Short mmCIF file of C-alpha atoms and ligand atoms in Angstrom, two decimals:
data_model
loop_
_atom_site.label_atom_id
_atom_site.label_comp_id
_atom_site.label_asym_id
_atom_site.label_seq_id
_atom_site.Cartn_x
_atom_site.Cartn_y
_atom_site.Cartn_z
CA MET A 17 50.15 59.50 -6.50
CA SER A 18 48.29 60.35 -3.32
CA LEU A 19 47.07 63.85 -2.47
CA PRO A 20 49.94 64.81 -0.12
CA GLU A 21 52.51 63.79 -2.76
CA ARG A 22 50.86 65.99 -5.37
CA LEU A 23 50.10 68.84 -3.00
CA TYR A 24 53.39 69.25 -1.15
CA PRO A 25 55.44 70.67 -4.07
CA VAL A 26 52.66 73.18 -4.72
CA LEU A 27 52.31 74.24 -1.07
CA LYS A 28 56.04 74.25 -0.29
CA PRO A 29 56.81 77.86 -1.40
CA TRP A 30 53.92 79.09 0.74
CA LEU A 31 54.95 76.95 3.73
CA PHE A 32 58.55 78.13 3.42
CA ARG A 33 57.43 81.76 3.76
CA MET A 34 55.94 80.83 7.14
CA ASP A 35 57.92 80.50 10.37
CA ALA A 36 59.35 76.95 10.34
CA GLU A 37 57.55 75.69 13.44
CA ARG A 38 54.21 77.14 12.35
CA ALA A 39 54.65 75.46 8.98
CA HIS A 40 55.33 72.19 10.82
CA GLU A 41 52.14 72.59 12.87
CA TRP A 42 50.11 73.46 9.78
CA THR A 43 51.47 70.52 7.79
CA THR A 44 50.87 68.11 10.65
CA ARG A 45 47.25 69.23 10.96
CA ALA A 46 46.68 69.02 7.20
CA LEU A 47 48.18 65.54 7.08
CA ARG A 48 46.04 64.35 9.99
CA TRP A 49 42.88 65.67 8.34
CA SER A 50 43.75 64.26 4.92
CA HIS A 51 44.29 60.89 6.56
CA ALA A 52 41.01 61.06 8.49
CA LEU A 53 39.20 61.83 5.23
CA GLY A 54 40.85 58.86 3.50
CA LEU A 55 42.88 61.02 1.12
CA VAL A 56 46.27 59.56 2.01
CA SER A 57 47.14 56.44 0.09
CA ARG A 58 50.18 54.39 0.75
CA VAL A 59 53.10 54.16 -1.67
CA ALA A 60 52.96 50.47 -2.51
CA PRO A 61 56.25 48.96 -1.40
CA PRO A 62 58.00 46.61 -3.81
CA ASP A 63 57.04 42.95 -3.37
CA GLY A 64 58.71 41.22 -0.50
CA ALA A 65 59.86 44.50 1.01
CA SER A 66 58.87 43.49 4.52
CA VAL A 67 61.85 42.75 6.74
CA GLN A 68 62.37 41.05 10.10
CA VAL A 69 64.56 43.11 12.40
CA MET A 70 64.82 42.76 16.21
CA GLY A 71 62.10 40.12 16.03
CA LEU A 72 59.67 42.64 14.51
CA SER A 73 58.16 42.62 11.05
CA PHE A 74 58.75 46.01 9.38
CA PRO A 75 56.54 46.55 6.26
CA ASN A 76 59.58 48.18 4.63
CA ARG A 77 62.98 49.58 5.66
CA LEU A 78 62.08 53.28 5.85
CA GLY A 79 60.80 54.94 9.02
CA LEU A 80 60.08 58.40 10.39
CA ALA A 81 62.77 59.66 12.78
CA ALA A 82 61.92 60.94 16.25
CA GLY A 83 60.91 64.57 16.69
CA MET A 84 58.36 64.86 13.88
CA ASP A 85 55.51 63.36 15.93
CA LYS A 86 56.53 64.28 19.45
CA SER A 87 53.04 63.74 20.88
CA ALA A 88 51.99 60.48 19.14
CA SER A 89 49.07 62.29 17.52
CA THR A 90 49.94 61.85 13.82
CA TYR A 91 51.83 58.55 13.57
CA ALA A 92 49.02 56.76 11.70
CA ALA A 93 48.90 59.47 9.04
CA TRP A 94 52.69 59.40 8.60
CA ALA A 95 52.58 55.63 8.28
CA ALA A 96 49.78 55.92 5.71
CA LEU A 97 52.20 57.81 3.43
CA GLY A 98 54.09 54.54 3.04
CA LEU A 99 56.57 54.57 5.91
CA GLY A 100 57.19 51.19 7.51
CA ALA A 101 57.79 52.62 10.97
CA VAL A 102 57.22 55.77 12.99
CA GLU A 103 59.27 56.67 16.04
CA VAL A 104 57.21 58.97 18.26
CA GLY A 105 58.73 61.30 20.89
CA THR A 106 61.05 62.17 22.46
CA LEU A 107 58.71 61.71 25.44
CA THR A 108 59.69 62.62 29.00
CA PRO A 109 58.04 61.50 32.26
CA ARG A 110 56.42 64.92 32.84
CA PRO A 111 55.04 67.22 30.11
CA GLN A 112 57.26 70.17 29.23
CA SER A 113 57.03 73.09 26.83
CA GLY A 114 60.59 73.11 25.53
CA ASN A 115 62.75 76.16 24.74
CA PRO A 116 61.33 79.58 23.85
CA ARG A 117 60.49 80.21 20.19
CA PRO A 118 61.94 80.68 17.64
CA ARG A 119 63.70 77.33 18.02
CA LEU A 120 63.57 75.84 14.53
CA PHE A 121 65.37 77.32 11.52
CA ARG A 122 65.56 76.38 7.84
CA LEU A 123 68.74 76.62 5.80
CA PRO A 124 67.36 75.81 2.34
CA GLU A 125 70.70 76.56 0.64
CA HIS A 126 72.06 73.52 2.48
CA ASP A 127 68.96 71.31 2.69
CA ALA A 128 69.38 71.64 6.44
CA LEU A 129 67.60 72.57 9.66
CA ILE A 130 68.87 73.81 13.01
CA ASN A 131 66.62 73.04 15.98
CA ARG A 132 66.76 73.63 19.71
CA MET A 133 63.22 72.47 20.48
CA GLY A 134 64.24 71.04 23.88
CA PHE A 135 61.87 68.06 24.12
CA ASN A 136 58.57 69.93 23.95
CA ASN A 137 56.12 67.09 24.58
CA PRO A 138 52.86 66.24 26.37
CA GLY A 139 54.51 63.69 28.69
CA ILE A 140 54.72 59.93 28.35
CA ALA A 141 51.29 59.21 29.89
CA ALA A 142 49.42 61.29 27.28
CA ALA A 143 51.30 59.59 24.43
CA VAL A 144 50.68 56.14 25.88
CA ALA A 145 46.95 56.87 26.14
CA ARG A 146 46.93 57.69 22.41
CA LEU A 147 48.94 54.62 21.48
CA LYS A 148 46.56 52.30 23.33
CA HIS A 149 44.16 52.69 20.41
CA ARG A 150 46.74 51.84 17.78
CA ARG A 151 45.57 52.83 14.30
CA THR A 152 48.32 51.53 12.05
CA SER A 153 49.92 48.29 10.97
CA ALA A 154 53.32 50.02 10.78
CA ILE A 155 55.87 49.56 13.54
CA VAL A 156 55.63 52.22 16.25
CA GLY A 157 58.73 52.98 18.30
CA VAL A 158 58.61 55.17 21.40
CA ASN A 159 61.62 57.42 21.95
CA ILE A 160 62.20 58.45 25.58
CA GLY A 161 64.31 61.04 27.38
CA LYS A 162 64.64 62.86 30.67
CA ASN A 163 62.95 66.11 31.74
CA PHE A 164 65.14 69.21 31.34
CA ASP A 165 65.08 69.92 35.09
CA THR A 166 66.00 66.41 36.21
CA PRO A 167 69.66 66.43 37.26
CA ASN A 168 71.85 63.83 35.53
CA GLU A 169 72.29 61.99 38.87
CA ASP A 170 68.57 61.19 38.73
CA ALA A 171 68.33 60.67 34.97
CA VAL A 172 68.14 56.88 35.33
CA GLU A 173 64.85 57.23 37.24
CA ASP A 174 63.35 59.38 34.46
CA TYR A 175 64.29 56.83 31.81
CA ARG A 176 63.01 53.97 33.95
CA THR A 177 59.67 55.72 34.50
CA ALA A 178 59.23 56.44 30.79
CA PHE A 179 60.43 52.94 29.83
CA ARG A 180 57.86 51.25 32.08
CA ALA A 181 55.05 53.48 30.81
CA ALA A 182 55.94 52.96 27.15
CA TYR A 183 56.47 49.20 27.42
CA PRO A 184 52.90 47.95 26.93
CA VAL A 185 52.24 50.10 23.82
CA ALA A 186 55.61 50.37 22.03
CA ASP A 187 56.93 47.94 19.41
CA TYR A 188 60.41 49.08 20.45
CA ILE A 189 61.74 51.69 22.85
CA ALA A 190 64.52 54.09 21.84
CA ILE A 191 66.71 55.60 24.54
CA ASN A 192 67.66 59.11 23.53
CA ILE A 193 70.96 60.12 25.12
CA SER A 194 72.07 62.22 22.18
CA SER A 195 69.93 65.35 21.86
CA PRO A 196 72.10 68.47 22.08
CA ASN A 197 69.20 70.55 23.43
CA THR A 198 68.89 69.17 26.96
CA LYS A 199 71.81 70.23 29.14
CA GLY A 200 74.04 67.31 30.11
CA LEU A 201 72.04 64.70 28.18
CA ARG A 202 74.94 63.75 25.93
CA ASP A 203 77.11 63.10 29.01
CA LEU A 204 75.02 59.94 29.43
CA GLN A 205 77.01 58.61 26.46
CA GLY A 206 80.04 58.41 28.75
CA GLU A 207 81.03 54.78 29.36
CA GLU A 208 80.25 54.64 33.07
CA ALA A 209 77.01 56.66 32.89
CA MET A 210 75.84 54.54 30.00
CA ARG A 211 76.65 51.27 31.73
CA LYS A 212 74.59 52.35 34.72
CA LEU A 213 71.64 53.56 32.63
CA LEU A 214 71.55 50.61 30.25
CA GLY A 215 72.14 48.11 33.03
CA THR A 216 69.05 49.41 34.83
CA LEU A 217 66.94 49.45 31.68
CA ARG A 218 68.02 45.97 30.57
CA ARG A 219 67.01 44.59 33.98
CA GLU A 220 63.72 46.45 33.69
CA GLN A 221 63.26 44.99 30.22
CA GLU A 222 63.77 41.43 31.54
CA ARG A 223 61.28 42.02 34.33
CA LEU A 224 58.68 43.54 32.00
CA THR A 225 59.16 40.73 29.50
CA GLU A 226 58.07 38.30 32.23
CA GLU A 227 55.23 40.50 33.37
CA HIS A 228 53.77 41.22 29.93
CA ARG A 229 54.85 37.97 28.28
CA VAL A 230 56.29 39.94 25.39
CA ARG A 231 59.78 41.29 24.79
CA ARG A 232 60.12 44.87 23.56
CA PRO A 233 63.48 45.66 21.94
CA LEU A 234 65.63 48.32 23.59
CA VAL A 235 67.41 50.60 21.13
CA VAL A 236 69.97 53.34 21.84
CA LYS A 237 70.18 56.56 19.83
CA LEU A 238 73.64 58.13 19.51
CA ALA A 239 75.11 61.49 18.55
CA PRO A 240 77.38 61.96 15.54
CA ASP A 241 79.83 64.14 17.50
CA LEU A 242 81.98 61.45 19.09
CA ASP A 243 85.66 60.76 18.50
CA GLY A 244 87.11 57.33 17.72
CA GLY A 245 87.94 56.56 21.34
CA GLN A 246 84.47 57.50 22.54
CA VAL A 247 82.81 55.37 19.87
CA GLU A 248 84.94 52.38 20.89
CA GLY A 249 83.97 52.83 24.55
CA ILE A 250 80.30 53.16 23.68
CA ALA A 251 80.37 50.11 21.42
CA ARG A 252 81.98 48.14 24.24
CA VAL A 253 79.10 48.99 26.59
CA LEU A 254 76.45 48.36 23.93
CA ASN A 255 77.96 44.91 23.26
CA GLU A 256 78.28 44.16 26.96
CA MET A 257 74.65 45.11 27.54
CA ALA A 258 73.49 43.26 24.42
CA VAL A 259 71.15 46.06 23.38
CA ASP A 260 68.70 45.12 20.64
CA GLY A 261 69.59 47.92 18.24
CA VAL A 262 71.37 51.24 17.75
CA ILE A 263 70.22 54.42 15.97
CA ALA A 264 72.97 56.41 14.23
CA THR A 265 72.57 59.35 14.45
CA ASN A 266 70.96 62.35 16.08
CA THR A 267 71.72 65.94 14.97
CA THR A 268 75.21 67.48 15.13
CA ILE A 269 76.47 70.47 17.08
CA SER A 270 79.15 70.98 14.41
CA ARG A 271 78.66 73.77 11.86
CA GLU A 272 80.96 72.19 9.29
CA GLY A 273 79.58 72.68 5.80
CA ILE A 274 77.43 75.70 6.67
CA THR A 275 80.07 78.22 7.78
CA GLY A 276 79.19 81.75 6.77
CA HIS A 277 75.45 81.05 6.66
CA PRO A 278 73.56 83.80 8.52
CA LEU A 279 71.86 81.20 10.74
CA ALA A 280 74.99 79.15 11.45
CA HIS A 281 75.39 80.83 14.84
CA GLU A 282 71.95 79.67 16.07
CA THR A 283 72.31 77.21 18.96
CA GLY A 284 70.97 73.70 18.40
CA GLY A 285 71.34 70.52 16.42
CA LEU A 286 72.05 70.64 12.69
CA SER A 287 70.31 68.05 10.52
CA GLY A 288 69.88 67.25 6.84
CA ALA A 289 72.57 67.19 4.16
CA PRO A 290 75.39 68.64 6.34
CA VAL A 291 75.10 65.81 8.92
CA ARG A 292 75.15 63.02 6.32
CA GLU A 293 78.90 62.44 6.22
CA ARG A 294 79.24 62.39 10.02
CA SER A 295 76.29 60.04 10.39
CA ASP A 296 77.67 57.75 7.71
CA LEU A 297 81.09 57.67 9.41
CA MET A 298 79.46 56.79 12.73
CA LEU A 299 77.39 54.10 11.06
CA GLN A 300 80.48 52.63 9.45
CA ALA A 301 82.49 52.68 12.69
CA LEU A 302 79.65 51.17 14.71
CA ARG A 303 79.08 48.45 12.13
CA MET A 304 82.70 47.39 12.60
CA LEU A 305 82.60 47.55 16.39
CA LEU A 306 79.17 46.18 17.29
CA ARG A 307 78.25 42.52 17.47
CA GLU A 308 77.02 41.30 14.12
CA ALA A 309 73.62 40.52 15.60
CA THR A 310 73.02 44.16 16.61
CA PRO A 311 71.09 45.98 13.87
CA ILE A 312 71.75 49.65 13.16
CA ILE A 313 69.08 52.13 12.12
CA GLY A 314 70.75 54.67 9.82
CA VAL A 315 69.51 58.27 10.01
CA GLY A 316 71.02 61.63 9.12
CA GLY A 317 70.95 63.42 5.79
CA ILE A 318 68.84 61.07 3.67
CA LEU A 319 67.50 63.33 0.92
CA SER A 320 67.24 60.75 -1.87
CA GLY A 321 67.03 57.04 -2.63
CA THR A 322 70.77 57.09 -3.36
CA ASP A 323 71.54 58.44 0.14
CA ALA A 324 69.39 55.66 1.61
CA GLN A 325 71.17 53.04 -0.49
CA ALA A 326 74.55 54.35 0.68
CA LYS A 327 73.54 53.83 4.33
CA ARG A 328 72.36 50.31 3.52
CA ARG A 329 75.76 49.59 1.96
CA LEU A 330 77.47 50.87 5.10
CA GLY A 331 75.51 48.36 7.15
CA ALA A 332 72.20 49.94 8.18
CA GLU A 333 69.36 47.40 8.42
CA LEU A 334 66.71 50.10 8.69
CA LEU A 335 66.57 53.78 7.73
CA GLN A 336 64.87 56.90 9.04
CA VAL A 337 64.18 60.36 7.65
CA TYR A 338 63.22 63.73 9.06
CA THR A 339 64.81 66.79 7.39
CA GLY A 340 64.58 65.21 3.93
CA LEU A 341 60.80 65.22 4.28
CA VAL A 342 60.81 68.96 4.96
CA PHE A 343 62.76 69.70 1.78
CA ARG A 344 61.55 66.94 -0.54
CA GLY A 345 58.11 66.17 0.95
CA PRO A 346 56.28 62.85 0.60
CA PRO A 347 57.85 62.14 -2.86
CA LEU A 348 61.03 61.28 -0.92
CA ILE A 349 59.27 58.21 0.48
CA ARG A 350 58.47 56.94 -3.01
CA ASP A 351 62.01 57.74 -4.16
CA VAL A 352 63.56 55.70 -1.33
CA LEU A 353 61.11 52.79 -1.55
CA GLN A 354 61.62 52.51 -5.30
CA THR A 355 65.39 52.39 -4.92
CA ASP A 356 67.02 48.99 -4.60
CA LEU A 357 67.77 48.71 -0.87
CA GLU A 358 68.72 45.04 -0.92
CA VAL A 359 72.50 45.01 -0.70
C1 LIG B 428 63.01 69.72 14.47
C2 LIG B 428 63.68 68.45 14.90
C3 LIG B 428 63.32 67.86 16.10
C4 LIG B 428 63.91 66.67 16.51
N1 LIG B 428 63.53 66.10 17.69
C5 LIG B 428 64.08 64.93 18.08
C6 LIG B 428 63.65 64.30 19.28
O1 LIG B 428 62.76 64.77 19.98
N2 LIG B 428 64.26 63.14 19.63
C7 LIG B 428 65.24 62.56 18.87
O2 LIG B 428 65.74 61.47 19.22
N3 LIG B 428 65.65 63.12 17.71
C8 LIG B 428 65.10 64.29 17.32
N4 LIG B 428 65.51 64.86 16.14
C9 LIG B 428 66.60 64.24 15.36
C10 LIG B 428 66.09 63.38 14.22
O3 LIG B 428 65.31 62.31 14.70
C11 LIG B 428 67.26 62.83 13.36
O4 LIG B 428 68.02 61.95 14.17
C12 LIG B 428 68.17 63.92 12.82
O5 LIG B 428 67.44 65.05 12.43
C13 LIG B 428 68.99 63.45 11.62
O6 LIG B 428 68.17 63.01 10.56
P1 LIG B 428 67.75 63.95 9.30
O7 LIG B 428 69.01 64.52 8.73
O8 LIG B 428 67.02 63.02 8.36
O9 LIG B 428 66.86 65.00 9.85
C14 LIG B 428 64.92 66.06 15.70
C15 LIG B 428 65.27 66.66 14.49
C16 LIG B 428 64.68 67.83 14.07
C17 LIG B 428 65.09 68.44 12.76
#
């Protein structure tokens, strides 16, 4: 077992007494330093674990979800823990500081978090500069969004700017239209708005493929709070646009499963165990509606190898974790990678 795996269970009670965002900053710094000192050793994936998805070779099926490394400063250390992919961001064209603190809350009774971070990030250019000196063999996705003060009418320009900037350094680019913490962002999941946005980005992708002589997959990240009709409409557009992949899902604005909790009234996206069922239902619906060739990245409520296996059985090619790492720590990575994910 590597140092972070052994240390996390010991440090967790101390970290959990700290404000959640401070604990995140502390952990991130400690992980970065441990990695720089060569103290992080990879969980050896089972033989033949590497998989080809979207034309990319993923060392294994488990990745880090967006939001943990918003600035692309720690991706190599996360990958060194054994993750096959790291999705950095969400990154916006201009830097922004996000919502006032406190904006991240733990609900340990439910293995859940509520966050309203609001895309705090150093801006796409700063992240791209870091990614130019790539220090990992894992897949690195770049997740992009719009600035909070860009009106939805101009959102396409924000995404186009970030897409162009990310293109040379990203293995894939994820379009985030599903965060609940940027006003109006989820409206971009409406059929017409999405057709306009994805149409522009697909054309940009074709142009950049010519220019750079390499094709970067375009992936769309969706919310779990959509009814049957909305999901059908979205799937129609995603099929029409022939996107390269879909991420299901982001956090939920629902408070189902945590009613009565003293923090349930906090505004923001709920993640972890309470979002699992919704994410799984979305995954299942999308798997039925999307073209067979479109891979789905399953995320939301993976807290064990069994949860990961369930998403694989519902049709996810790849998996991502965030909240599970807060509550289970690096041992979750070993748990998932040692579970049979070949369905
Ligand atoms: C504190 C926090 C910040 C997040 N920030 C982002 C983000 O910037 N962009 C994004 O696409 N998703 C973001 N997410 C959503 C996660 O990537 C993931 O989709 C969601 O939390 C569900 O997975 P989980 O239950 O494993 O956490 C964030 C989640 C949390 C808890």
